[in-house]
């Protein structure tokens, strides 16, 4: 049998179905439900509903609610990060993060952040579905633990972005994880922001770790998605920075080109019709493959 075993294996490989794609339609559905809550700026009733939505989605998982008080230009504001933990066999953690709130300074317009916050909440929820199913099969993931982080207060309270008025949730979380030693366990911090855009073009963010950019490029190429990734380079102030500053390998996966002349960004035009299940499928495929490649390192 040894002589023909190779032939059989080859036939089996040829007959094997293509790797199933990530369920971007489900991610889009979650995003739609979340965005239907409406504006969710800090202190609003929409924000409380968004919190309840996340709490309900992960009620059967290892969910931690990380509450804190942010010192902001409008005074003390209660904020809340959500952390969902899926344990793995390898010692170490891969964090996937997104912010979930909308901008306080846009509270007078109907800004629902379908792409900005909404799309990546949907993406991480659908990734959570897949991790939950993997856990159910094997009790722990084969690779590193994966933690989903839904952070609060990424956006500035006032319209002018400053170092002290922005990134409230991740600044709080990075400091807390520095104090309790968690930071040393994080192998990669992967941030998703505004990547539901139908016209997907993901920036090569300058302060992101080179090796993570390389692995994600490799992951994208595996699916023929290379042209959606890292064709242009730029520096972005985003939720990865509190982790970059503490030497955690991090990447900001962001599409900063949203609508003609970026006209949908931070406007009432950031609505569900501008994002697509196709883009979320691309994101999900590449995120999950990137996790697999990090596990193999
Ligand atoms: Zn924004």
XYZ file of C-alpha atoms and ligand atoms in Angstrom, residues 103 116 154-155 265-266, ligand 1:
7
model
C -18.954 60.331 19.292
C -17.203 53.407 12.620
C -12.178 55.653 21.738
C -13.623 58.824 20.254
C -16.577 59.579 7.998
C -18.076 61.105 11.175
Zn -14.656 57.581 14.593
